[in-house]
Amino acid sequence: MQLPDAEQLVNQLIAQLRPLAGPGTGLVGIRSGGAWLAERMHSALGLTTPLGTLDISFYRDDFSRIGLHPAVEPSNIPFEVDGCSIILVDDVLYTGRTVRAAMNELFDYGRPASIHLAVLVDRGGRELPIAAQSVGARLALLPEQNIQLNQDSSGRFSLSLHRVEEN
Amino acid sequence: MENPQLNQHGELRHLLSIEGLPAGIVRHILDTAESFVAVAEREVKKVPLLRGKAIFNLFFENSTRTRTTFEIAAKRLSADVVNLNIGASSQSKGETLLDTVDNLAAMQADMFIVRHGQSGASHLIARHVAPHIHVINAGDGRHAHPTQGLLDMFTIRRYKQDFTRLRVAIVGDVLHSRVARSEIHALNVLGVPEIRVIAPKTLLPAEVEQMGVHVYHDMIKGLKDVDAVIMLRLQNERMRGALLPSAHEYYKYYGFTKDKLAHAKPDAIVMHPGPMNRGIEIESGVADGGQSVILPQVTFGIAVRMAVMSILAGS
């Protein structure tokens, strides 16, 4: 399967988000892929509100089955969430469970005016009623396929496909 | 020998002692605690990790601070907490320790936080409980107080970053201190190259050097160029025994005064597990001074206990 060029997708996504970017817009990336993308978007959109990152490990719904993620990092939302219009960024939208967790976490910081979801790739397979308003590319992938965002040392993005490892 | 603290996958199942814990697990606890410090700075200081879990604080010995910080930690993880002051109830009616535990397990307990005057009490409970129940030792006799040891390590890392270049002194009643034992094990596991204990001979365990520490009886020599000083509480009851001549004389030689602090590095941090005896082991000028991190220790203690509970509950 021919994967789209991630750099091109990021630029498309930035163009889609430009009309939303105002002085009161908060940008939040979900660690790790979403946080990389959000960093790029933050400077490209010239946002003045500092960039936020979320590590959703404490909000996952599979904690009782698989335990705590081995490398939790602190979440950091360096702006007032109450009343803020937030763009939430992730690399891949799949089941919707990560976005559910991220929204729950955001609400523990305050009550945002709105949340707009932007993802680089929507691969289908939703298990929750969640949809992204801005999407770089829609791909139809099989359950045993895993798509991953990579960032090289110069900051360039690329996408790669892997087989899901059986447990 | 099998380590009762780990499950068959090598994950932490109970926290009973820092002795014998792999360095990776200790670091994982400290790293996870960093994220919980960030949670405590938010408007809503709770996360939903342990929703629906029942955590029992089983305190057979009095403690306000430790019990409270465990209670706050459990509540911030959204667990249900039950505090039991056992000394005042069943045991006085003759129930055995394990019968008490079985009864609480029948009330669907998921985790026991145990403080007991007898060394090994939490080990006994950990070996007895069903596989899904986790045990945290919150202090057993003179043996161990691992979460205190861990929160002290967290505090040192927050202010000093790299453990492998540090000189740390522990001062006071090492003989009776489970806190000192846990700290010495933790400092060794994390690779602190020079651990000093400073105390009169009567307050040191026999062959304390075997634990990998340097012994000083002269506090001024012992404090020279250290990066962190951990004071221990002098238990008043010891003063009545033959171990010490008088509180006044103890303060003269081992009381932590500003004059003595001047021999440590200028940026040395001052720690104390509490409760402090001002004017007995520490001068107010030191306890409240610019180098004191005694109150941050309390705050960090909640984050460290949240980290331990969530790692155990997820194993």
Coordinates of N, CA and C in Angstrom, one line a residue, chain A residues 30-95:
Chain A
I30 N -1.6 15.4 21.6 CA -1.6 14.2 22.4 C -0.3 13.5 22.2
R31 N 0.4 13.2 23.3 CA 1.7 12.6 23.2 C 1.6 11.2 22.7
S32 N 2.5 10.7 21.8 CA 3.7 11.5 21.4 C 3.5 12.1 20.0
G33 N 2.9 11.3 19.1 CA 2.8 11.8 17.7 C 2.0 13.1 17.6
G34 N 0.9 13.2 18.3 CA 0.1 14.4 18.2 C 0.9 15.7 18.8
A35 N 1.7 15.4 19.8 CA 2.5 16.5 20.3 C 3.5 17.0 19.4
W36 N 4.1 16.1 18.6 CA 5.1 16.5 17.5 C 4.4 17.4 16.5
L37 N 3.2 16.9 16.1 CA 2.5 17.6 15.0 C 2.1 19.0 15.6
A38 N 1.6 19.0 16.8 CA 1.1 20.3 17.4 C 2.2 21.3 17.5
E39 N 3.5 20.8 17.7 CA 4.6 21.7 17.8 C 4.8 22.4 16.5
R40 N 4.8 21.6 15.4 CA 5.0 22.2 14.1 C 3.8 23.2 13.8
M41 N 2.6 22.8 14.1 CA 1.4 23.6 13.7 C 1.5 24.9 14.5
H42 N 1.9 24.8 15.8 CA 1.9 26.0 16.7 C 2.7 27.1 16.1
S43 N 3.9 26.8 15.5 CA 4.7 27.8 15.0 C 4.2 28.2 13.6
A44 N 3.7 27.2 12.8 CA 3.2 27.6 11.5 C 2.0 28.5 11.5
L45 N 1.2 28.3 12.6 CA -0.1 29.1 12.7 C 0.2 30.4 13.4
G46 N 1.4 30.5 14.0 CA 1.8 31.8 14.7 C 0.9 32.0 15.9
L47 N 0.6 30.9 16.6 CA -0.3 31.1 17.8 C 0.5 31.8 19.0
T48 N -0.2 32.6 19.7 CA 0.4 33.3 20.8 C 0.2 32.6 22.1
T49 N -0.9 31.8 22.2 CA -1.1 31.0 23.4 C -0.1 29.9 23.5
P50 N 0.6 29.7 24.6 CA 1.6 28.6 24.6 C 1.0 27.2 24.3
L51 N 1.9 26.4 23.7 CA 1.5 25.0 23.3 C 1.2 24.1 24.5
G52 N 0.2 23.3 24.4 CA -0.1 22.3 25.5 C 0.1 20.9 25.0
T53 N 0.5 20.0 25.9 CA 0.7 18.6 25.6 C -0.1 17.8 26.6
L54 N -0.7 16.7 26.2 CA -1.4 15.8 27.1 C -0.8 14.4 27.0
D55 N -0.5 13.8 28.2 CA -0.2 12.4 28.3 C -1.4 11.7 28.9
I56 N -2.2 10.9 28.1 CA -3.5 10.4 28.6 C -3.4 9.2 29.4
S57 N -2.2 8.8 29.8 CA -2.0 7.5 30.6 C -2.9 7.3 31.8
F58 N -3.2 8.4 32.5 CA -4.0 8.3 33.7 C -5.5 8.3 33.4
Y59 N -5.9 8.4 32.1 CA -7.3 8.4 31.7 C -7.6 7.3 30.8
R60 N -6.7 6.4 30.5 CA -7.0 5.3 29.6 C -8.0 4.4 30.2
D61 N -8.8 3.8 29.2 CA -9.9 2.9 29.7 C -9.4 1.4 29.8
D62 N -8.2 1.1 29.5 CA -7.7 -0.2 29.6 C -6.7 -0.4 30.7
F63 N -6.7 0.5 31.7 CA -5.8 0.4 32.8 C -5.9 -0.9 33.6
S64 N -7.2 -1.3 33.8 CA -7.4 -2.5 34.6 C -7.0 -3.7 33.9
R65 N -6.9 -3.6 32.5 CA -6.4 -4.8 31.8 C -4.9 -4.8 31.5
I66 N -4.3 -3.7 31.2 CA -2.9 -3.7 30.9 C -2.0 -2.9 31.8
G67 N -2.6 -2.2 32.8 CA -1.8 -1.5 33.8 C -1.4 -0.2 33.3
L68 N -0.5 0.4 34.1 CA 0.0 1.8 33.8 C 1.0 1.7 32.7
H69 N 0.9 2.7 31.8 CA 1.9 2.8 30.7 C 3.3 2.9 31.3
P70 N 4.3 2.2 30.8 CA 5.6 2.2 31.4 C 6.4 3.6 31.3
A71 N 6.0 4.5 30.4 CA 6.7 5.7 30.4 C 5.7 6.9 30.4
V72 N 5.1 7.2 31.5 CA 4.2 8.3 31.6 C 5.0 9.6 31.7
E73 N 4.5 10.6 31.0 CA 5.2 11.9 31.2 C 4.2 12.9 31.6
P74 N 4.6 14.0 32.3 CA 3.6 14.9 32.8 C 2.8 15.6 31.6
S75 N 1.5 15.8 31.8 CA 0.8 16.6 30.9 C 1.1 18.1 31.3
N76 N 1.0 19.0 30.3 CA 1.3 20.4 30.5 C 0.3 21.2 29.7
I77 N -0.6 21.9 30.4 CA -1.5 22.8 29.7 C -1.2 24.2 30.2
P78 N -0.3 25.0 29.6 CA 0.1 26.2 30.2 C -0.8 27.4 29.9
F79 N -2.1 27.2 29.7 CA -3.0 28.3 29.5 C -4.4 28.0 30.2
E80 N -5.2 29.0 30.3 CA -6.5 28.8 31.0 C -7.4 28.1 30.0
V81 N -7.9 26.9 30.5 CA -8.8 26.1 29.6 C -10.2 26.6 29.6
D82 N -10.6 27.2 30.8 CA -11.9 27.7 30.9 C -12.2 28.7 29.8
G83 N -13.2 28.5 29.0 CA -13.6 29.4 28.0 C -12.8 29.5 26.7
C84 N -11.8 28.6 26.7 CA -10.8 28.6 25.5 C -11.3 27.8 24.4
S85 N -11.1 28.2 23.1 CA -11.4 27.4 22.0 C -10.1 26.6 21.7
I86 N -10.3 25.2 21.8 CA -9.1 24.4 21.8 C -9.1 23.6 20.5
I87 N -7.9 23.5 19.9 CA -7.7 22.6 18.8 C -6.9 21.4 19.4
L88 N -7.5 20.2 19.3 CA -6.8 19.0 19.9 C -6.3 18.2 18.7
V89 N -5.0 17.9 18.8 CA -4.3 17.3 17.7 C -3.8 15.9 18.0
D90 N -4.1 14.9 17.1 CA -3.4 13.6 17.3 C -3.0 13.1 15.9
D91 N -2.1 12.1 15.9 CA -1.6 11.6 14.6 C -2.6 10.7 13.9
V92 N -3.0 9.7 14.6 CA -3.9 8.7 14.0 C -5.2 8.6 14.8
L93 N -6.4 8.7 14.1 CA -7.7 8.5 14.8 C -8.1 7.1 14.4
Y94 N -8.4 6.3 15.4 CA -8.8 4.9 15.1 C -10.0 4.6 15.9
T95 N -9.9 4.0 17.1 CA -11.1 3.6 17.9 C -11.8 4.8 18.5

